[in-house]
Structures are given as C-alpha cells and as structure tokens.
Amino acid sequence: MTARAADRARYDRATAHLDAPLAVVDLEAFDANADDLVRRAGGKPIRVASKSVRCRALLERVLAREGFAGIMSFTLAESLWLARAGFDDVLLAYPSADRAAFAELAGDPKLAAAVTVMVDDVAQLDLIDASRGDGREVVRVCLELDTSLRLLGGRVRVGARRSPLHSPAEVAETARAVARRPGFEVVGIMAYEGHVAGVGDAVAGRPLRSRAIRLMQAAARRELAVRRAEVVRAVRAVVPGLEFVNGGGTGSVQHTAAEDAVTEIAAGSGLYVPRLFDNYTSFRGRPAALFAQPVVRRPGVGVVTVLGGGYPASGAAGPDRSPVPCLPEGLRYDPQEQAGEVQTPLLGSPADDLLIGDKVWFRHAKAGELCERFDALHLVEGDAVTATVPTYRGEGRTFL
C-alpha cells in the first residue's frame, strides 16, 4: 500500500461515522509542517497568517508551539474579534476603511494595545481620525513597503500591486508624517514578497518557465534584501523604537529569515499545504487539510459523480485555482464539466471501485479559503477523529 493509499484508508476509517461533505485536518501533518516552518525560520519568530488558517482552535494550537508568536490578520473586524478572544498581538496585514471598527479600536485600551493597523498613505490616517468619535487611544501603525521588482527604469514591474511606498525615502517620509500626528505610533514595517513567497518555481511540465521564475526570484531576493535594509535604517532614524520588521511568506521563509533587517517571518499556508504549494523547490510540506465529497452517481464505466466540489480559489482564473481530487489516486475531472456547483463527474479507473456513499478526498488550491465552505474541521489523529472544531464560518464570522 502506498503512503497516499494508507492516508486514504486512515481518513475513511476516521470519518466512517460522518456523512460527507466534510473537511478534515490531519494533526500529525499539521504539526510536522509547523516544525518545518520553525526550522526554516532559523530562530526568528513566525507570525501566523490567519487568512490561511481561519480556525481559532488551530491558531491557538500553533501559537502554543515554540517558534510562533503573534497573528497576521486580514480585516480589522477580524482583528478586534481575535483581540477580544485573548490574542494579544494582532497585526492587520491590509489597510482598512472600516469606520465602525476604527471607532471601537480607538475607544478601547485593550484593543488598541493588542492590534496594529497597516498604513501606506496619509489619507488612511485621515479616515482613522474621522472615525474615532470620542475614542482617543493611540493607534499602533505598521508601514507597508512595496516589494515589487522594478526593471528597465520601472517600465517592467514584477510583484503584487500593494503599497505605493517603494523607496527608503518614501517610507521614511510616511513614518515622519505618522510620528508628527497625535494619536498614532509607528511600531513596525511589513514587506510581503508575494512574487517570491507565493509563486511556485517548479511548475510541472514547464521546465523553461520554472527556470525563468527561479532567475526572477533570485534577482528579486537580492534587490529586496538591499532595499529592505535601507528602508529599515531610514525608518529607525525617524522611529528609534521600532518594534518589528515583518517579511516573508511560506515559500520564502528561509531566504527572508537570513536578512539581518528582518525580525519576524509571516507564514500560514505552510500549515495546511494546499495544492498551490506543490510546485516549490525550497520546501516540501505534507498536505494537512482535505475535504471529502460523497459519490452519489455511477454514470458508466470509469465514471463517478460526487456531490458539489466546485470551490474555486481566488486569483487569476485557471485550472490551478480548482481543487484537485487526490484520494483515491488516479481520478480526474471531466474537461467538459470540471468541478461543479452541485455535481462533479470524475473520470479514471479508480471510479469503478467506488460505491454510492463512498468518499472522494480533495485538496483545495489555497489554504484558509477551504474554511469558507465548511462550518467545522474534524481533527484526525491516526485513524480517529479526536475533536471537531468550528471554522470562522462555524462561529458565524465571514469577514470577507
């Protein structure tokens, strides 16, 4: 029996008493992935990206492990909810326009001490001030650096369109603007190199493209390491008490951790290891999060139909954004239908061994987005479900 076949047998036994659709997290794989992230971080703390987990119980589990400290959240409402739940170090990774949440933040000393918001434009400070109401708590601010690689005098740009702050001078000037403004304090810098951390460099069947990606990423790492160090020096000249410099992502942990200017690493997807992280040379994780759909039809030889499964991931639409059937091995989508809203035909010889009611196991393309489809995660240890915990959705929280 192959390792994957053994996993299927374990998951089927563990969930034999449960009807699909359902989602599981294999705790042995989850913990092994956490250990690998810590190893690659080389002693620097890892701030957990909550958007890639979206389950409070699993956030608590990973933060209880040595090597992890703090949460990187994705909305201000989520940040406040987590802070009220007892998480005392929450960095909001994206700017917000949630006026009601800013009023809560500025009016509550506990929330203001626990949550740091993201800023890359003075206009965002104006919005926060206009939202304060009677709240006068100091708002902790992190400045985001644009990490994109610019070539040919800026005519070519590689990287996500995030912050407008690219040069050390631009970041330092924004730091001065925040420092001059009553009611705000600059405490950190964040720089997420998505074109390195979030792009696989070993695309199956595409050796030339993979080589080009590796060359691009090597150049981007070199350029960013120099520029990030200059940015940190420039901002520390304005804010000597800067608390943290955050960088990285699952795909670039060891590279970012090697930079002296970086004090902490961000990662989250590497805990679940969704299918988009299969194409990396820098690490090999173990798939920890899966979902199962039940076989409901047998239309013919070499075909079964499962219920639902059309859970596309965000990003540029394409085949790599669909979930992938992984257990039993050898199943594939019908190219005319792909993953459907209510039914999904699957082709391949393993279909002939599947009966009505059997489970087919899938991996989502991304990590935390799986949790927007399920109210609960069944935690598997060995061949048993040892706990069932709510996702954000299961707690009635749909932040985006």
mmCIF file of C-alpha atoms in Angstrom:
data_model
loop_
_atom_site.group_PDB
_atom_site.id
_atom_site.type_symbol
_atom_site.label_atom_id
_atom_site.label_comp_id
_atom_site.label_asym_id
_atom_site.label_seq_id
_atom_site.Cartn_x
_atom_site.Cartn_y
_atom_site.Cartn_z
ATOM 1 C CA MET A 1 0.000 0.000 0.000
ATOM 2 C CA THR A 2 1.380 3.422 -0.945
ATOM 3 C CA ALA A 3 1.609 6.196 1.629
ATOM 4 C CA ARG A 4 -1.259 8.042 -0.054
ATOM 5 C CA ALA A 5 -3.411 4.913 -0.105
ATOM 6 C CA ALA A 6 -2.663 4.459 3.603
ATOM 7 C CA ASP A 7 -3.749 8.044 4.243
ATOM 8 C CA ARG A 8 -6.995 7.426 2.395
ATOM 9 C CA ALA A 9 -7.658 4.333 4.471
ATOM 10 C CA ARG A 10 -6.990 6.305 7.673
ATOM 11 C CA TYR A 11 -9.266 9.162 6.685
ATOM 12 C CA ASP A 12 -12.034 6.798 5.607
ATOM 13 C CA ARG A 13 -11.832 4.927 8.903
ATOM 14 C CA ALA A 14 -11.679 8.116 10.950
ATOM 15 C CA THR A 15 -14.770 9.581 9.277
ATOM 16 C CA ALA A 16 -16.744 6.394 8.683
ATOM 17 C CA HIS A 17 -19.402 7.660 11.110
ATOM 18 C CA LEU A 18 -19.663 11.046 9.373
ATOM 19 C CA ASP A 19 -21.512 11.960 6.203
ATOM 20 C CA ALA A 20 -19.735 13.961 3.517
ATOM 21 C CA PRO A 21 -19.297 16.737 2.521
ATOM 22 C CA LEU A 22 -16.843 17.325 5.341
ATOM 23 C CA ALA A 23 -13.365 18.747 5.937
ATOM 24 C CA VAL A 24 -10.503 17.357 7.993
ATOM 25 C CA VAL A 25 -7.127 18.479 9.263
ATOM 26 C CA ASP A 26 -4.536 15.771 9.818
ATOM 27 C CA LEU A 27 -2.882 16.927 13.032
ATOM 28 C CA GLU A 28 0.280 14.884 12.519
ATOM 29 C CA ALA A 29 0.837 16.580 9.159
ATOM 30 C CA PHE A 30 -0.177 19.994 10.573
ATOM 31 C CA ASP A 31 2.350 19.721 13.414
ATOM 32 C CA ALA A 32 5.089 18.428 11.103
ATOM 33 C CA ASN A 33 4.511 21.387 8.793
ATOM 34 C CA ALA A 34 4.707 23.752 11.775
ATOM 35 C CA ASP A 35 8.030 22.208 12.781
ATOM 36 C CA ASP A 36 9.348 22.636 9.236
ATOM 37 C CA LEU A 37 8.413 26.326 9.202
ATOM 38 C CA VAL A 38 10.240 26.839 12.510
ATOM 39 C CA ARG A 39 13.300 25.036 11.175
ATOM 40 C CA ARG A 40 13.369 27.201 8.065
ATOM 41 C CA ALA A 41 12.882 30.394 10.098
ATOM 42 C CA GLY A 42 16.222 29.777 11.787
ATOM 43 C CA GLY A 43 15.308 31.143 15.191
ATOM 44 C CA LYS A 44 13.187 34.102 14.102
ATOM 45 C CA PRO A 45 9.583 34.049 15.335
ATOM 46 C CA ILE A 46 6.804 33.218 12.887
ATOM 47 C CA ARG A 47 3.701 35.373 12.848
ATOM 48 C CA VAL A 48 0.768 33.201 11.740
ATOM 49 C CA ALA A 49 -1.310 34.461 8.804
ATOM 50 C CA SER A 50 -4.874 33.924 9.988
ATOM 51 C CA LYS A 51 -6.375 34.103 6.491
ATOM 52 C CA SER A 52 -4.572 30.829 5.770
ATOM 53 C CA VAL A 53 -5.988 29.079 8.863
ATOM 54 C CA ARG A 54 -9.435 30.635 9.649
ATOM 55 C CA CYS A 55 -9.975 28.469 12.693
ATOM 56 C CA ARG A 56 -9.393 29.796 16.207
ATOM 57 C CA ALA A 57 -8.660 26.383 17.704
ATOM 58 C CA LEU A 58 -5.855 25.770 15.209
ATOM 59 C CA LEU A 59 -4.488 29.297 15.649
ATOM 60 C CA GLU A 60 -4.286 28.571 19.371
ATOM 61 C CA ARG A 61 -2.639 25.217 18.699
ATOM 62 C CA VAL A 62 0.132 26.606 16.531
ATOM 63 C CA LEU A 63 0.755 29.653 18.722
ATOM 64 C CA ALA A 64 1.286 27.333 21.689
ATOM 65 C CA ARG A 65 4.283 25.850 19.848
ATOM 66 C CA GLU A 66 7.799 27.206 20.283
ATOM 67 C CA GLY A 67 8.833 29.427 17.395
ATOM 68 C CA PHE A 68 5.458 31.074 16.743
ATOM 69 C CA ALA A 69 4.390 34.489 18.051
ATOM 70 C CA GLY A 70 1.522 36.730 17.035
ATOM 71 C CA ILE A 71 -1.131 36.760 14.340
ATOM 72 C CA MET A 72 -1.240 38.484 10.969
ATOM 73 C CA SER A 73 -4.943 39.174 10.346
ATOM 74 C CA PHE A 74 -6.804 40.172 7.195
ATOM 75 C CA THR A 75 -9.617 42.540 8.243
ATOM 76 C CA LEU A 76 -9.982 44.996 11.094
ATOM 77 C CA ALA A 77 -13.225 43.385 12.293
ATOM 78 C CA GLU A 78 -11.402 40.048 12.498
ATOM 79 C CA SER A 79 -8.513 41.705 14.347
ATOM 80 C CA LEU A 80 -10.830 43.096 17.026
ATOM 81 C CA TRP A 81 -12.651 39.771 17.358
ATOM 82 C CA LEU A 82 -9.377 37.927 17.855
ATOM 83 C CA ALA A 83 -8.146 40.508 20.359
ATOM 84 C CA ARG A 84 -11.344 40.173 22.375
ATOM 85 C CA ALA A 85 -10.844 36.400 22.326
ATOM 86 C CA GLY A 86 -7.471 36.802 24.044
ATOM 87 C CA PHE A 87 -4.949 37.063 21.208
ATOM 88 C CA ASP A 88 -2.788 39.960 22.363
ATOM 89 C CA ASP A 89 -0.555 40.581 19.324
ATOM 90 C CA VAL A 90 -2.519 41.039 16.095
ATOM 91 C CA LEU A 91 -1.029 42.736 13.047
ATOM 92 C CA LEU A 92 -3.581 43.714 10.417
ATOM 93 C CA ALA A 93 -1.846 42.996 7.106
ATOM 94 C CA TYR A 94 -4.017 45.237 4.912
ATOM 95 C CA PRO A 95 -5.321 48.802 5.166
ATOM 96 C CA SER A 96 -8.934 49.137 6.277
ATOM 97 C CA ALA A 97 -11.815 51.527 5.649
ATOM 98 C CA ASP A 98 -13.999 50.073 8.422
ATOM 99 C CA ARG A 99 -15.018 53.238 10.257
ATOM 100 C CA ALA A 100 -17.066 51.474 12.916
ATOM 101 C CA ALA A 101 -14.180 49.163 13.748
ATOM 102 C CA PHE A 102 -11.735 52.079 13.959
ATOM 103 C CA ALA A 103 -14.095 53.763 16.439
ATOM 104 C CA GLU A 104 -14.033 50.601 18.564
ATOM 105 C CA LEU A 105 -10.250 50.377 18.330
ATOM 106 C CA ALA A 106 -9.671 53.987 19.337
ATOM 107 C CA GLY A 107 -12.116 53.723 22.232
ATOM 108 C CA ASP A 108 -10.833 50.573 23.914
ATOM 109 C CA PRO A 109 -7.411 50.453 25.631
ATOM 110 C CA LYS A 110 -7.204 46.649 25.436
ATOM 111 C CA LEU A 111 -7.923 46.574 21.702
ATOM 112 C CA ALA A 112 -5.595 49.479 20.983
ATOM 113 C CA ALA A 113 -2.750 47.704 22.788
ATOM 114 C CA ALA A 114 -3.315 44.386 21.002
ATOM 115 C CA VAL A 115 -3.952 45.459 17.402
ATOM 116 C CA THR A 116 -1.579 47.127 14.933
ATOM 117 C CA VAL A 117 -3.070 48.533 11.725
ATOM 118 C CA MET A 118 -1.497 48.841 8.285
ATOM 119 C CA VAL A 119 -0.845 52.231 6.681
ATOM 120 C CA ASP A 120 0.787 53.243 3.422
ATOM 121 C CA ASP A 121 -0.938 56.583 2.770
ATOM 122 C CA VAL A 122 -1.581 59.667 4.904
ATOM 123 C CA ALA A 123 -5.182 59.615 3.673
ATOM 124 C CA GLN A 124 -5.664 56.454 5.723
ATOM 125 C CA LEU A 125 -4.733 58.413 8.843
ATOM 126 C CA ASP A 126 -7.391 60.987 7.922
ATOM 127 C CA LEU A 127 -10.005 58.231 7.700
ATOM 128 C CA ILE A 128 -8.981 56.811 11.085
ATOM 129 C CA ASP A 129 -9.116 60.239 12.740
ATOM 130 C CA ALA A 130 -12.531 60.924 11.205
ATOM 131 C CA SER A 131 -13.746 57.592 12.588
ATOM 132 C CA ARG A 132 -12.512 57.961 16.154
ATOM 133 C CA GLY A 133 -15.590 59.564 17.650
ATOM 134 C CA ASP A 134 -14.812 60.000 21.325
ATOM 135 C CA GLY A 135 -12.018 57.410 21.243
ATOM 136 C CA ARG A 136 -8.593 58.832 21.981
ATOM 137 C CA GLU A 137 -6.430 55.729 22.320
ATOM 138 C CA VAL A 138 -3.115 55.766 20.458
ATOM 139 C CA VAL A 139 -3.370 53.657 17.283
ATOM 140 C CA ARG A 140 -0.413 51.394 16.601
ATOM 141 C CA VAL A 141 0.730 51.653 12.982
ATOM 142 C CA CYS A 142 2.751 49.393 10.700
ATOM 143 C CA LEU A 143 4.065 50.770 7.403
ATOM 144 C CA GLU A 144 3.990 48.532 4.338
ATOM 145 C CA LEU A 145 6.859 48.524 1.865
ATOM 146 C CA ASP A 146 6.187 47.701 -1.780
ATOM 147 C CA THR A 147 8.419 44.715 -2.533
ATOM 148 C CA SER A 148 7.928 44.596 -6.302
ATOM 149 C CA LEU A 149 10.955 44.209 -8.532
ATOM 150 C CA ARG A 150 11.204 47.084 -10.999
ATOM 151 C CA LEU A 151 13.265 46.698 -14.139
ATOM 152 C CA LEU A 152 14.119 48.866 -17.140
ATOM 153 C CA GLY A 153 13.676 52.083 -15.227
ATOM 154 C CA GLY A 154 10.350 50.994 -13.792
ATOM 155 C CA ARG A 155 8.785 50.067 -17.133
ATOM 156 C CA VAL A 156 8.668 46.411 -16.051
ATOM 157 C CA ARG A 157 7.175 45.555 -12.665
ATOM 158 C CA VAL A 158 7.108 42.098 -11.055
ATOM 159 C CA GLY A 159 5.071 41.646 -7.892
ATOM 160 C CA ALA A 160 1.683 42.317 -6.345
ATOM 161 C CA ARG A 161 0.227 45.814 -6.521
ATOM 162 C CA ARG A 162 0.120 46.632 -2.846
ATOM 163 C CA SER A 163 1.745 49.611 -1.140
ATOM 164 C CA PRO A 164 2.739 52.773 -3.045
ATOM 165 C CA LEU A 165 5.803 53.101 -0.777
ATOM 166 C CA HIS A 166 8.769 51.707 -2.680
ATOM 167 C CA SER A 167 11.882 53.687 -1.797
ATOM 168 C CA PRO A 168 13.531 54.210 1.603
ATOM 169 C CA ALA A 169 12.791 57.936 1.313
ATOM 170 C CA GLU A 170 9.073 57.330 0.712
ATOM 171 C CA VAL A 171 8.721 55.009 3.688
ATOM 172 C CA ALA A 172 10.717 57.321 5.958
ATOM 173 C CA GLU A 173 8.619 60.326 4.947
ATOM 174 C CA THR A 174 5.424 58.438 5.766
ATOM 175 C CA ALA A 175 6.937 57.450 9.112
ATOM 176 C CA ARG A 176 7.609 61.131 9.817
ATOM 177 C CA ALA A 177 4.025 62.026 8.888
ATOM 178 C CA VAL A 178 2.680 59.424 11.315
ATOM 179 C CA ALA A 179 5.113 60.425 14.055
ATOM 180 C CA ARG A 180 4.026 64.072 13.789
ATOM 181 C CA ARG A 181 0.373 63.135 14.060
ATOM 182 C CA PRO A 182 -1.134 62.964 17.570
ATOM 183 C CA GLY A 183 -2.810 59.681 18.363
ATOM 184 C CA PHE A 184 -0.582 57.432 16.233
ATOM 185 C CA GLU A 185 2.618 55.481 16.812
ATOM 186 C CA VAL A 186 4.770 53.709 14.227
ATOM 187 C CA VAL A 187 5.745 50.321 15.644
ATOM 188 C CA GLY A 188 6.602 48.178 12.626
ATOM 189 C CA ILE A 189 7.376 47.662 8.960
ATOM 190 C CA MET A 190 5.918 44.917 6.792
ATOM 191 C CA ALA A 191 7.133 43.772 3.382
ATOM 192 C CA TYR A 192 5.450 40.770 1.759
ATOM 193 C CA GLU A 193 7.377 39.453 -1.244
ATOM 194 C CA GLY A 194 4.482 37.597 -2.858
ATOM 195 C CA HIS A 195 6.308 37.127 -6.165
ATOM 196 C CA VAL A 196 8.861 35.041 -4.239
ATOM 197 C CA ALA A 197 6.852 33.522 -1.382
ATOM 198 C CA GLY A 198 3.662 32.866 -3.311
ATOM 199 C CA VAL A 199 4.828 31.691 -6.743
ATOM 200 C CA GLY A 200 5.958 28.109 -7.274
ATOM 201 C CA ASP A 201 9.308 27.720 -9.025
ATOM 202 C CA ALA A 202 8.931 24.107 -10.190
ATOM 203 C CA VAL A 203 5.864 24.075 -12.439
ATOM 204 C CA ALA A 204 5.102 20.547 -13.601
ATOM 205 C CA GLY A 205 5.838 20.108 -17.305
ATOM 206 C CA ARG A 206 7.152 23.667 -17.690
ATOM 207 C CA PRO A 207 10.946 23.485 -17.245
ATOM 208 C CA LEU A 208 11.731 26.722 -19.094
ATOM 209 C CA ARG A 209 9.073 28.671 -17.223
ATOM 210 C CA SER A 210 10.302 27.216 -13.937
ATOM 211 C CA ARG A 211 13.858 28.263 -14.751
ATOM 212 C CA ALA A 212 12.697 31.785 -15.575
ATOM 213 C CA ILE A 213 10.780 32.002 -12.295
ATOM 214 C CA ARG A 214 13.836 30.895 -10.318
ATOM 215 C CA LEU A 215 16.017 33.502 -12.032
ATOM 216 C CA MET A 216 13.429 36.208 -11.394
ATOM 217 C CA GLN A 217 13.075 35.223 -7.746
ATOM 218 C CA ALA A 218 16.822 35.161 -7.164
ATOM 219 C CA ALA A 219 17.121 38.676 -8.613
ATOM 220 C CA ALA A 220 14.117 39.853 -6.577
ATOM 221 C CA ARG A 221 15.556 38.470 -3.330
ATOM 222 C CA ARG A 222 18.885 40.203 -3.895
ATOM 223 C CA GLU A 223 17.308 43.555 -4.732
ATOM 224 C CA LEU A 224 14.811 43.433 -1.870
ATOM 225 C CA ALA A 225 17.387 42.417 0.757
ATOM 226 C CA VAL A 226 19.413 45.536 -0.020
ATOM 227 C CA ARG A 227 16.406 47.864 -0.254
ATOM 228 C CA ARG A 228 14.664 46.477 2.829
ATOM 229 C CA ALA A 229 17.799 47.046 4.928
ATOM 230 C CA GLU A 230 17.979 50.641 3.657
ATOM 231 C CA VAL A 231 14.297 51.180 4.460
ATOM 232 C CA VAL A 232 14.744 49.887 7.999
ATOM 233 C CA ARG A 233 17.742 52.162 8.585
ATOM 234 C CA ALA A 234 15.804 55.158 7.238
ATOM 235 C CA VAL A 235 12.748 54.472 9.387
ATOM 236 C CA ARG A 236 14.789 53.778 12.527
ATOM 237 C CA ALA A 237 16.318 57.224 12.092
ATOM 238 C CA VAL A 238 12.782 58.581 12.498
ATOM 239 C CA VAL A 239 11.434 55.942 14.910
ATOM 240 C CA PRO A 240 14.314 54.554 17.001
ATOM 241 C CA GLY A 241 11.951 52.351 18.995
ATOM 242 C CA LEU A 242 10.656 50.370 16.017
ATOM 243 C CA GLU A 243 9.375 47.046 17.433
ATOM 244 C CA PHE A 244 9.400 44.695 14.439
ATOM 245 C CA VAL A 245 10.184 44.218 10.765
ATOM 246 C CA ASN A 246 7.976 41.563 9.208
ATOM 247 C CA GLY A 247 8.664 39.784 5.945
ATOM 248 C CA GLY A 248 8.382 36.552 4.100
ATOM 249 C CA GLY A 249 5.668 34.036 3.414
ATOM 250 C CA THR A 250 5.535 30.240 3.312
ATOM 251 C CA GLY A 251 7.530 29.946 0.102
ATOM 252 C CA SER A 252 10.399 32.198 1.148
ATOM 253 C CA VAL A 253 10.776 31.628 4.902
ATOM 254 C CA GLN A 254 14.447 30.631 4.945
ATOM 255 C CA HIS A 255 15.503 33.319 2.465
ATOM 256 C CA THR A 256 13.751 36.162 4.297
ATOM 257 C CA ALA A 257 14.913 34.917 7.705
ATOM 258 C CA ALA A 258 18.520 35.222 6.502
ATOM 259 C CA GLU A 259 18.178 39.015 6.243
ATOM 260 C CA ASP A 260 19.521 40.802 9.318
ATOM 261 C CA ALA A 261 16.981 43.608 8.916
ATOM 262 C CA VAL A 262 14.015 41.237 9.324
ATOM 263 C CA THR A 263 12.961 40.419 12.889
ATOM 264 C CA GLU A 264 9.985 38.116 12.238
ATOM 265 C CA ILE A 265 8.523 35.967 9.462
ATOM 266 C CA ALA A 266 4.932 35.696 8.268
ATOM 267 C CA ALA A 267 3.557 32.299 7.234
ATOM 268 C CA GLY A 268 0.293 30.412 7.312
ATOM 269 C CA SER A 269 -0.383 28.385 4.176
ATOM 270 C CA GLY A 270 2.522 26.114 5.030
ATOM 271 C CA LEU A 271 0.484 24.668 7.892
ATOM 272 C CA TYR A 272 -2.237 23.228 5.625
ATOM 273 C CA VAL A 273 -0.086 22.920 2.448
ATOM 274 C CA PRO A 274 -2.758 23.352 -0.257
ATOM 275 C CA ARG A 275 -2.111 22.280 -3.842
ATOM 276 C CA LEU A 276 -0.587 25.620 -4.940
ATOM 277 C CA PHE A 277 2.397 24.779 -2.732
ATOM 278 C CA ASP A 278 3.243 21.573 -4.586
ATOM 279 C CA ASN A 279 5.462 23.433 -7.062
ATOM 280 C CA TYR A 280 8.316 24.670 -4.847
ATOM 281 C CA THR A 281 11.931 23.638 -4.705
ATOM 282 C CA SER A 282 12.504 25.431 -1.393
ATOM 283 C CA PHE A 283 10.413 23.077 0.773
ATOM 284 C CA ARG A 284 8.182 20.007 0.794
ATOM 285 C CA GLY A 285 5.232 20.030 3.146
ATOM 286 C CA ARG A 286 2.605 17.423 3.944
ATOM 287 C CA PRO A 287 -0.991 18.068 2.869
ATOM 288 C CA ALA A 288 -2.847 18.533 6.133
ATOM 289 C CA ALA A 289 -6.235 19.956 5.134
ATOM 290 C CA LEU A 290 -8.576 17.986 2.892
ATOM 291 C CA PHE A 291 -12.267 17.809 2.153
ATOM 292 C CA ALA A 292 -14.410 14.848 1.140
ATOM 293 C CA GLN A 293 -17.372 14.688 -1.215
ATOM 294 C CA PRO A 294 -19.705 11.662 -1.428
ATOM 295 C CA VAL A 295 -20.206 9.534 -4.505
ATOM 296 C CA VAL A 296 -23.877 9.928 -5.483
ATOM 297 C CA ARG A 297 -23.931 8.557 -9.062
ATOM 298 C CA ARG A 298 -22.197 5.965 -11.228
ATOM 299 C CA PRO A 299 -22.995 7.144 -14.781
ATOM 300 C CA GLY A 300 -20.916 4.475 -16.516
ATOM 301 C CA VAL A 301 -17.662 2.582 -16.672
ATOM 302 C CA GLY A 302 -14.774 4.680 -15.364
ATOM 303 C CA VAL A 303 -17.025 7.484 -14.114
ATOM 304 C CA VAL A 304 -18.488 8.507 -10.769
ATOM 305 C CA THR A 305 -20.276 11.681 -9.794
ATOM 306 C CA VAL A 306 -19.724 13.337 -6.421
ATOM 307 C CA LEU A 307 -21.892 15.959 -4.789
ATOM 308 C CA GLY A 308 -20.633 19.522 -5.253
ATOM 309 C CA GLY A 309 -16.959 20.367 -5.006
ATOM 310 C CA GLY A 310 -16.844 23.487 -7.154
ATOM 311 C CA TYR A 311 -14.787 25.517 -4.681
ATOM 312 C CA PRO A 312 -12.502 27.728 -6.794
ATOM 313 C CA ALA A 313 -9.747 29.710 -5.111
ATOM 314 C CA SER A 314 -9.196 33.441 -5.509
ATOM 315 C CA GLY A 315 -6.699 34.826 -8.001
ATOM 316 C CA ALA A 316 -6.445 34.743 -11.774
ATOM 317 C CA ALA A 317 -8.944 32.162 -13.004
ATOM 318 C CA GLY A 318 -7.388 28.967 -14.329
ATOM 319 C CA PRO A 319 -7.123 25.217 -13.770
ATOM 320 C CA ASP A 320 -4.670 25.740 -10.912
ATOM 321 C CA ARG A 321 -7.425 27.506 -8.908
ATOM 322 C CA SER A 322 -9.646 24.424 -8.750
ATOM 323 C CA PRO A 323 -9.491 21.815 -6.012
ATOM 324 C CA VAL A 324 -7.842 18.585 -7.072
ATOM 325 C CA PRO A 325 -9.202 15.077 -6.388
ATOM 326 C CA CYS A 326 -6.357 13.291 -4.650
ATOM 327 C CA LEU A 327 -7.697 10.137 -2.965
ATOM 328 C CA PRO A 328 -8.178 7.587 -4.357
ATOM 329 C CA GLU A 329 -5.293 8.330 -6.671
ATOM 330 C CA GLY A 330 -5.916 8.497 -10.401
ATOM 331 C CA LEU A 331 -9.211 10.401 -10.593
ATOM 332 C CA ARG A 332 -9.509 13.460 -12.817
ATOM 333 C CA TYR A 333 -12.147 15.967 -13.863
ATOM 334 C CA ASP A 334 -14.260 15.654 -16.981
ATOM 335 C CA PRO A 335 -12.819 18.517 -19.100
ATOM 336 C CA GLN A 336 -16.338 19.433 -20.258
ATOM 337 C CA GLU A 337 -17.635 19.942 -16.713
ATOM 338 C CA GLN A 338 -14.717 20.352 -14.283
ATOM 339 C CA ALA A 339 -15.679 20.923 -10.621
ATOM 340 C CA GLY A 340 -19.382 21.696 -10.428
ATOM 341 C CA GLU A 341 -21.630 23.721 -8.161
ATOM 342 C CA VAL A 342 -23.797 20.699 -7.284
ATOM 343 C CA GLN A 343 -22.292 17.739 -9.109
ATOM 344 C CA THR A 344 -18.782 16.857 -10.248
ATOM 345 C CA PRO A 345 -18.111 13.911 -12.557
ATOM 346 C CA LEU A 346 -14.749 12.233 -12.030
ATOM 347 C CA LEU A 347 -13.049 10.012 -14.563
ATOM 348 C CA GLY A 348 -10.482 7.242 -14.212
ATOM 349 C CA SER A 349 -10.207 3.544 -13.478
ATOM 350 C CA PRO A 350 -10.425 4.039 -9.671
ATOM 351 C CA ALA A 351 -14.028 5.135 -10.229
ATOM 352 C CA ASP A 352 -15.027 1.519 -10.862
ATOM 353 C CA ASP A 353 -14.057 0.583 -7.296
ATOM 354 C CA LEU A 354 -16.162 3.325 -5.717
ATOM 355 C CA LEU A 355 -19.667 2.693 -4.412
ATOM 356 C CA ILE A 356 -22.548 5.052 -3.765
ATOM 357 C CA GLY A 357 -21.773 6.821 -0.467
ATOM 358 C CA ASP A 358 -18.002 6.358 -0.653
ATOM 359 C CA LYS A 359 -15.845 9.429 -0.074
ATOM 360 C CA VAL A 360 -13.539 11.065 -2.581
ATOM 361 C CA TRP A 361 -10.908 13.283 -0.971
ATOM 362 C CA PHE A 362 -9.849 16.635 -2.435
ATOM 363 C CA ARG A 363 -7.241 19.292 -1.740
ATOM 364 C CA HIS A 364 -8.160 22.954 -2.113
ATOM 365 C CA ALA A 365 -5.955 25.200 -4.227
ATOM 366 C CA LYS A 366 -5.445 27.651 -1.348
ATOM 367 C CA ALA A 367 -5.299 27.212 2.399
ATOM 368 C CA GLY A 368 -7.793 29.112 4.533
ATOM 369 C CA GLU A 369 -10.346 29.607 1.771
ATOM 370 C CA LEU A 370 -11.412 25.995 2.314
ATOM 371 C CA CYS A 371 -12.815 27.094 5.670
ATOM 372 C CA GLU A 372 -15.283 29.435 3.978
ATOM 373 C CA ARG A 373 -17.035 26.300 2.672
ATOM 374 C CA PHE A 374 -17.290 24.351 5.924
ATOM 375 C CA ASP A 375 -18.615 25.101 9.392
ATOM 376 C CA ALA A 376 -16.263 22.661 11.097
ATOM 377 C CA LEU A 377 -12.935 20.898 10.777
ATOM 378 C CA HIS A 378 -12.651 17.317 12.008
ATOM 379 C CA LEU A 379 -9.200 16.851 13.552
ATOM 380 C CA VAL A 380 -7.708 13.472 12.693
ATOM 381 C CA GLU A 381 -5.034 11.723 14.722
ATOM 382 C CA GLY A 382 -4.046 8.310 13.411
ATOM 383 C CA ASP A 383 -7.268 6.754 12.190
ATOM 384 C CA ALA A 384 -9.652 8.587 14.524
ATOM 385 C CA VAL A 385 -11.340 11.966 14.733
ATOM 386 C CA THR A 386 -10.252 13.262 18.125
ATOM 387 C CA ALA A 387 -12.003 16.636 18.026
ATOM 388 C CA THR A 388 -14.299 18.739 15.873
ATOM 389 C CA VAL A 389 -13.695 22.488 15.933
ATOM 390 C CA PRO A 390 -15.532 25.386 14.286
ATOM 391 C CA THR A 391 -14.075 27.390 11.451
ATOM 392 C CA TYR A 392 -14.618 31.150 11.321
ATOM 393 C CA ARG A 393 -17.759 30.369 9.323
ATOM 394 C CA GLY A 394 -18.852 27.913 12.010
ATOM 395 C CA GLU A 395 -18.603 30.716 14.562
ATOM 396 C CA GLY A 396 -20.800 32.916 12.370
ATOM 397 C CA ARG A 397 -17.858 35.026 11.198
ATOM 398 C CA THR A 398 -17.483 35.750 7.484
ATOM 399 C CA PHE A 399 -15.100 38.687 7.358
ATOM 400 C CA LEU A 400 -14.618 38.716 3.577
#
